[in-house]
Short mmCIF file of C-alpha atoms in Angstrom, two decimals:
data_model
loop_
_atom_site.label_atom_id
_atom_site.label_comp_id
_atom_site.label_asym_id
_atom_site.label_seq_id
_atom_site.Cartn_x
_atom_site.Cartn_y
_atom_site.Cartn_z
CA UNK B 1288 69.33 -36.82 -129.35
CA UNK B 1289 66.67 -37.62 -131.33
CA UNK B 1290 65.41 -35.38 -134.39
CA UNK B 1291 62.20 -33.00 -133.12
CA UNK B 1292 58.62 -34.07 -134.07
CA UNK B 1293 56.10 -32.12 -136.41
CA UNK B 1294 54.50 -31.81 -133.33
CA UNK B 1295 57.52 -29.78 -131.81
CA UNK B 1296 57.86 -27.50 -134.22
CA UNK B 1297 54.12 -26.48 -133.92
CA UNK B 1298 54.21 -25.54 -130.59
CA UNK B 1299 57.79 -24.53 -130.69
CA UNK B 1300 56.41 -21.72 -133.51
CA UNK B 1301 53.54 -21.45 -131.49
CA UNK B 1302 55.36 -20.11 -128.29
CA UNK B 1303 58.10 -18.04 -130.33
CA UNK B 1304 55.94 -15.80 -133.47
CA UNK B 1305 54.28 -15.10 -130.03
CA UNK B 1306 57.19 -13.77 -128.69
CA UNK B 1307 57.98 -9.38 -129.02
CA UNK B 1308 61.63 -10.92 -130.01
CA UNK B 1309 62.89 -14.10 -131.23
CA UNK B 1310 66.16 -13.81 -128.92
CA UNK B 1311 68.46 -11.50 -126.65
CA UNK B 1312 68.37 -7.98 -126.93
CA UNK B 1313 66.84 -4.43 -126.48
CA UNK B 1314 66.58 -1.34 -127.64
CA UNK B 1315 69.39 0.50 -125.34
CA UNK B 1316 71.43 -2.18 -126.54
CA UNK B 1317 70.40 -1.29 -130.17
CA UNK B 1318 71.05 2.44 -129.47
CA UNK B 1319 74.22 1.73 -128.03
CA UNK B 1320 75.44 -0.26 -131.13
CA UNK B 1321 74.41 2.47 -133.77
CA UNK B 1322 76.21 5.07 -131.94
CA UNK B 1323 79.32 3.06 -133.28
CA UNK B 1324 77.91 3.66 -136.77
CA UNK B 1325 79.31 7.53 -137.10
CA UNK B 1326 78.62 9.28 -140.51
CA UNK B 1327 75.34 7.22 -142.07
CA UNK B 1328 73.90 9.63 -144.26
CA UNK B 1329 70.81 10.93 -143.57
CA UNK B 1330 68.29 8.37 -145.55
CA UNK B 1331 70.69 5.18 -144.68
CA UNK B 1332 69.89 2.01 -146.68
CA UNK B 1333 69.70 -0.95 -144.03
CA UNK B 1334 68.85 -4.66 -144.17
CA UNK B 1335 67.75 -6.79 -141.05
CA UNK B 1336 68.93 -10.13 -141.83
CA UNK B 1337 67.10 -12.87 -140.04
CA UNK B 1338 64.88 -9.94 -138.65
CA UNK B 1339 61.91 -12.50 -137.45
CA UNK B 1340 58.87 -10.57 -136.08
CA UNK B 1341 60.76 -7.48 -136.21
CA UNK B 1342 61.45 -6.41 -132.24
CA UNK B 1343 64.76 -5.34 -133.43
CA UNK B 1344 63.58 -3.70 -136.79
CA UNK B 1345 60.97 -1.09 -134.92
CA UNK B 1346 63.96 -0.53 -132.70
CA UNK B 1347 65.67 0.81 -136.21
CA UNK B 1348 62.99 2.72 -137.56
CA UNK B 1349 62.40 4.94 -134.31
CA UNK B 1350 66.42 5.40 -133.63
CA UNK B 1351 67.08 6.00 -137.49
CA UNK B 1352 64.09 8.37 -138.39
CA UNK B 1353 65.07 8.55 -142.05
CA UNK B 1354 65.95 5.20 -142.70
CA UNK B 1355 64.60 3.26 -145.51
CA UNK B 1356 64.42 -0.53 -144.08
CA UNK B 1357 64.64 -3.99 -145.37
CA UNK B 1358 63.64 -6.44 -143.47
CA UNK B 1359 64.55 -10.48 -144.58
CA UNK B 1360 63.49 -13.65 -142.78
CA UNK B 1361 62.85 -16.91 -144.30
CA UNK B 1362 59.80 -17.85 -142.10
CA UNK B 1363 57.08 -16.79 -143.85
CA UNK B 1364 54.89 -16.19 -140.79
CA UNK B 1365 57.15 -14.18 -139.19
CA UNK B 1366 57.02 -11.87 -141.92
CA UNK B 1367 53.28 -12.09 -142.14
CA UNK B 1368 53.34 -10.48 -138.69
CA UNK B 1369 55.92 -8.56 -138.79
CA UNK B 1370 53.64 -6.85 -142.20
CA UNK B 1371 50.66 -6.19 -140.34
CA UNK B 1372 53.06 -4.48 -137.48
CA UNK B 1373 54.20 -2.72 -139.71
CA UNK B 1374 51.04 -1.36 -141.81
CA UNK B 1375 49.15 -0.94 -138.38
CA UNK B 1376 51.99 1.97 -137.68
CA UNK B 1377 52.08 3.30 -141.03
CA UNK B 1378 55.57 2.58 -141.58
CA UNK B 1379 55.10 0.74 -144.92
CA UNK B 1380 56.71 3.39 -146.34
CA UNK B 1381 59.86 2.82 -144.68
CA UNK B 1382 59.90 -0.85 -144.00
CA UNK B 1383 59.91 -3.55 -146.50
CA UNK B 1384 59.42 -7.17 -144.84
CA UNK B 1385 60.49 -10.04 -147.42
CA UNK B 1386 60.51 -13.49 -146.99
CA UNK B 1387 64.22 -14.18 -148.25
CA UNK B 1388 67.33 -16.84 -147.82
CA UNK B 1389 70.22 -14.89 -145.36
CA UNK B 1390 72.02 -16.64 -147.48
CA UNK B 1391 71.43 -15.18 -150.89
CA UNK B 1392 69.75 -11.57 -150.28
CA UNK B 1393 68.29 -10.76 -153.96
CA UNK B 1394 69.96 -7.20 -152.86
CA UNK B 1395 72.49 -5.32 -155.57
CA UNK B 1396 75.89 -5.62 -154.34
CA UNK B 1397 77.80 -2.62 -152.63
CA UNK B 1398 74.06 -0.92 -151.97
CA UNK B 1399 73.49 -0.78 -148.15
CA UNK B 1400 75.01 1.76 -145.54
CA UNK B 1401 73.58 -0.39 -142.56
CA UNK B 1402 73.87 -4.03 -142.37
CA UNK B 1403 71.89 -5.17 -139.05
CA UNK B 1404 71.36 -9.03 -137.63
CA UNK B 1405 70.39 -10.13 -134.32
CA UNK B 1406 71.34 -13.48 -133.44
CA UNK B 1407 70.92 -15.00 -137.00
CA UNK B 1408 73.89 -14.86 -138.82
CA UNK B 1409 75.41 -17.67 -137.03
CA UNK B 1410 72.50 -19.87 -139.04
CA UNK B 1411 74.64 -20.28 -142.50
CA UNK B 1412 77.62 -19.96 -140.86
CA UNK B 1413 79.75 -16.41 -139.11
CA UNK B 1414 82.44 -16.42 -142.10
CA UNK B 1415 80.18 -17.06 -144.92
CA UNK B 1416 77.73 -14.61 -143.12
CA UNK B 1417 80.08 -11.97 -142.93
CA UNK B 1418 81.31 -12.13 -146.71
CA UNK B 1419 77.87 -11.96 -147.70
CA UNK B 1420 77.42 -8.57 -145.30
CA UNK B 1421 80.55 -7.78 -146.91
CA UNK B 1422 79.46 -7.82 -150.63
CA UNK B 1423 76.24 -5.90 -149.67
CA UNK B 1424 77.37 -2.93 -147.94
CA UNK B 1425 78.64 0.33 -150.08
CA UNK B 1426 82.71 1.21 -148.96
CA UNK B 1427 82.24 2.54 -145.32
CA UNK B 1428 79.16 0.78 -144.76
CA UNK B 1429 78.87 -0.73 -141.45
CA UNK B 1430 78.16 -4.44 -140.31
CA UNK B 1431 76.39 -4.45 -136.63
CA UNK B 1432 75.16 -7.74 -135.47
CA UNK B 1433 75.18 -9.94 -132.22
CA UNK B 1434 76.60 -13.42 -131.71
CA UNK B 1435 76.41 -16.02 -129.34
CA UNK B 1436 79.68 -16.68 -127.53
CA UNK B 1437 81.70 -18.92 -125.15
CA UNK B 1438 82.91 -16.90 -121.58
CA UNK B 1439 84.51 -19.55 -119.51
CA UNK B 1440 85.94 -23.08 -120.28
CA UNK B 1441 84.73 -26.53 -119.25
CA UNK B 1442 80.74 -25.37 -119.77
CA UNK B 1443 78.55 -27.76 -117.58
CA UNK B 1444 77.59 -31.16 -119.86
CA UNK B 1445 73.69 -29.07 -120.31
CA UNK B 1446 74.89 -25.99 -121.04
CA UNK B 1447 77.32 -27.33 -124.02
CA UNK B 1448 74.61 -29.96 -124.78
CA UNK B 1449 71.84 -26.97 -126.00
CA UNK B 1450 74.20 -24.68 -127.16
CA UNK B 1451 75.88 -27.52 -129.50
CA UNK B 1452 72.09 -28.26 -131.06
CA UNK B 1453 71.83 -25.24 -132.54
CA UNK B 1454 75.34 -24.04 -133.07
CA UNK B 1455 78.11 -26.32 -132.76
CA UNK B 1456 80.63 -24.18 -134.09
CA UNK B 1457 80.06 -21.60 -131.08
CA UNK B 1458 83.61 -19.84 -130.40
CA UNK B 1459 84.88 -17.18 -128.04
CA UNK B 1460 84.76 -13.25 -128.71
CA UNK B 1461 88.59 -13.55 -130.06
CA UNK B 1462 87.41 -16.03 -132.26
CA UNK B 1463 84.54 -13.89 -133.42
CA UNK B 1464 87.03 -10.82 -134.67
CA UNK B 1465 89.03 -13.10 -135.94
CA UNK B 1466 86.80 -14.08 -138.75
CA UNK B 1467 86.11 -10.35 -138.70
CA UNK B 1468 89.34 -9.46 -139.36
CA UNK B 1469 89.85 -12.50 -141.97
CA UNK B 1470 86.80 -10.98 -144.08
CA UNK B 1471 88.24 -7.85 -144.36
CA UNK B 1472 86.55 -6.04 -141.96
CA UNK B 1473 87.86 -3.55 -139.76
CA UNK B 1474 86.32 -3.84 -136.25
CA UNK B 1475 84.90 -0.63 -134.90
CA UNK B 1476 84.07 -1.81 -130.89
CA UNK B 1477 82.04 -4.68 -129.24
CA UNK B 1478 80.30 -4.75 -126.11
CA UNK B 1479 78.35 -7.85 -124.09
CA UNK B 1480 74.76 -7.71 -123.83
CA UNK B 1481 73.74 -6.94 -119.87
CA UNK B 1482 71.30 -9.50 -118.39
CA UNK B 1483 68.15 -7.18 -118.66
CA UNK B 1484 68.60 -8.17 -123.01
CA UNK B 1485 67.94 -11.19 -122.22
CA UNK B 1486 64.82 -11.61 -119.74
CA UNK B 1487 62.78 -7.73 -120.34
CA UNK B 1488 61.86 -9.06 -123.87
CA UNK B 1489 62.50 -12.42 -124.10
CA UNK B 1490 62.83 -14.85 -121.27
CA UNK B 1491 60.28 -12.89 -119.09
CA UNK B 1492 57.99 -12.90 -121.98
CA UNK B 1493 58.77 -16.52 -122.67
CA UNK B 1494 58.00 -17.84 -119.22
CA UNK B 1495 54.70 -16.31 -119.50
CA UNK B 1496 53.84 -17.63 -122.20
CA UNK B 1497 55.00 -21.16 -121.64
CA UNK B 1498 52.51 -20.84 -119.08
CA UNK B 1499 49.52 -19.77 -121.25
CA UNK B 1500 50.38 -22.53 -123.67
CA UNK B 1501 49.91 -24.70 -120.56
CA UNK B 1502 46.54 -23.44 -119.76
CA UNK B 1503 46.02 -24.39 -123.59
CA UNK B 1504 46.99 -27.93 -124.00
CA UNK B 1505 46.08 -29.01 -120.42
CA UNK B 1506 45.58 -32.40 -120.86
CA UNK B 1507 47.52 -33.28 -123.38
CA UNK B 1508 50.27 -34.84 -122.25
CA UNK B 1509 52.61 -34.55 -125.30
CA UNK B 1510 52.42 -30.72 -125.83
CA UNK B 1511 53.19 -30.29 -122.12
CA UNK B 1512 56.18 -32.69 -122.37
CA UNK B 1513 57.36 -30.12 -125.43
CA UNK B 1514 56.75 -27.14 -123.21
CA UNK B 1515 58.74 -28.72 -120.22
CA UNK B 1516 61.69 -28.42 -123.07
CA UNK B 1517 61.29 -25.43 -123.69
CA UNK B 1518 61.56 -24.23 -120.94
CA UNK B 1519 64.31 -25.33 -119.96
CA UNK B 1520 66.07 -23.21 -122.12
CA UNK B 1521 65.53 -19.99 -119.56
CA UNK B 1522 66.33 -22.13 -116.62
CA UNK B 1523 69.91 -22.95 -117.86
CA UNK B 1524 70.14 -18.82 -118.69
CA UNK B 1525 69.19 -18.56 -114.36
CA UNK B 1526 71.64 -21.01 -113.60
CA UNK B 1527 74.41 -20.47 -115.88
CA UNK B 1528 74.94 -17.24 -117.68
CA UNK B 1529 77.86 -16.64 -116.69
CA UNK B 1530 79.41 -19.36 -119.27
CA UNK B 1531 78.32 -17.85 -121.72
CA UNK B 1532 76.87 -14.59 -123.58
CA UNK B 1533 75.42 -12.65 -126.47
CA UNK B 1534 78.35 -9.98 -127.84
CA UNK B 1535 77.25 -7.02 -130.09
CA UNK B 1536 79.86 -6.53 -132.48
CA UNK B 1537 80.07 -3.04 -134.99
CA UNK B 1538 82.20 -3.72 -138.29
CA UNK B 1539 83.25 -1.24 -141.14
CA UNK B 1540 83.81 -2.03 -145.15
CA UNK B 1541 86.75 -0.24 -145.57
CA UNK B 1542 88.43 -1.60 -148.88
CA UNK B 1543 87.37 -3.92 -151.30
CA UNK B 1544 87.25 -7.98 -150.26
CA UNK B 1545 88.87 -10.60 -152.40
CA UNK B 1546 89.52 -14.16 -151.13
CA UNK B 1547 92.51 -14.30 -149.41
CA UNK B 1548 93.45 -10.70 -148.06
CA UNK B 1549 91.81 -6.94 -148.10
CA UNK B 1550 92.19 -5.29 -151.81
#
């Protein structure tokens, strides 16, 4: 496959920063997920790791009235917008959007109640992800984020084919709580995302969009070749969900981590 264009990426940003959410997921989902989270205190500390344009993180501030939320992306843009969302509501005093490295959050260790990530952790990698969470969150703290996983065997050639551009390492939900377990996490619950997470504000959204960006670029024959990629990617959700699926999974820091076992 070859590498995408400069071109790509334009219109590939383009469709997405246009997007209310960068990927599955809604706000029953979100509400169902911090019900797992029993005993915040009452002004939690949370950081939204990969947040993007922030669907998820107004989700947080209007189910967690007295949070205090952090809000980390490393595309600048998405930031930028998720800033002006956020100072159009008033909520700058409860939301701070920083463009920041998932990787190395400039966050004091052992200082968060909440951490929350939507589909991003899997971007540096679920084990080194989850000992970063891990080093972040105060004992008790809680780890809620979603993941991308296998459901059945023997995915059609397509399905594996996308799936394996982005994340090649994709495993099953056993394979998810595994790493959970190996970080020294205890697992709290997990539940699939229904279809409605992934079309009400994201596919459904996406489709119409594609064809706005259409209406855009008519003419121009190598945009519309880019868009016919893109969407694609709903089109193999239609045909072949049921191969795959987006798990929320609720964690808790109960001890101290050092490599090789729980402390």
């Amino acid at each position: 496959m070859t590498e995408p264009t400069p071109r790509f990426w334009e219109i590939f940003f383009d469709l997405y920063e246009g997007l209310p959410r960068q990927g599955p997921g809604n706000r029953a989902c979100a509400e169902n997920a911090l019900g797992l989270c029993r005993d915040l205190p009452p002004v939690p500390a949370v950081l939204d790791l990969g947040c993007g344009v922030g669907g998820q993180t107004l989700h947080l501030v209007a189910l967690l009235p007295g949070a205090l939320i952090t809000a980390i992306d490393s595309h600048a843009p998405s930031i930028k917008r998720l800033r002006t969302m956020v100072a159009d509501r008033g909520l700058s005093d409860r939301v701070r959007p920083l463009v920041g490295d998932m990787a190395k959050p400039e966050m004091p260790p052992d200082s968060i109640d909440l951490v929350w990530s939507e589909g991003a952790l899997y971007n540096i990698g679920i084990e080194k992800a989850l000992r970063v969470c891990y080093g972040l969150l105060r004992p008790g703290g809680y780890l809620a984020f979603t993941d991308a996983v296998w459901r059945r065997e023997n995915p059609p050639a397509e399905v594996k084919a996308s799936f394996d551009l982005d994340y090649p390492t994709m495993g099953r939900v056993s394979d998810v709580i595994a790493a959970i377990d190996r970080t020294g996490f205890l697992l709290v619950d997990h539940f699939t995302l229904p279809d409605a997470a992934w079309w009400d504000d994201f596919y459904t959204p996406m489709e119409r969009r594609i064809e706005a960006l259409r209406g855009k670029y008519a003419g121009d024959t190598e945009v519309l070749a880019v868009l016919d990629q893109l969407a694609q990617e709903p089109e193999l959700h239609r045909r072949y969900s049921d191969y795959y699926a987006y798990e929320f999974f609720v964690a808790r820091r109960v001890s101290s981590y050092k490599a090789g076992g729980v402390a």
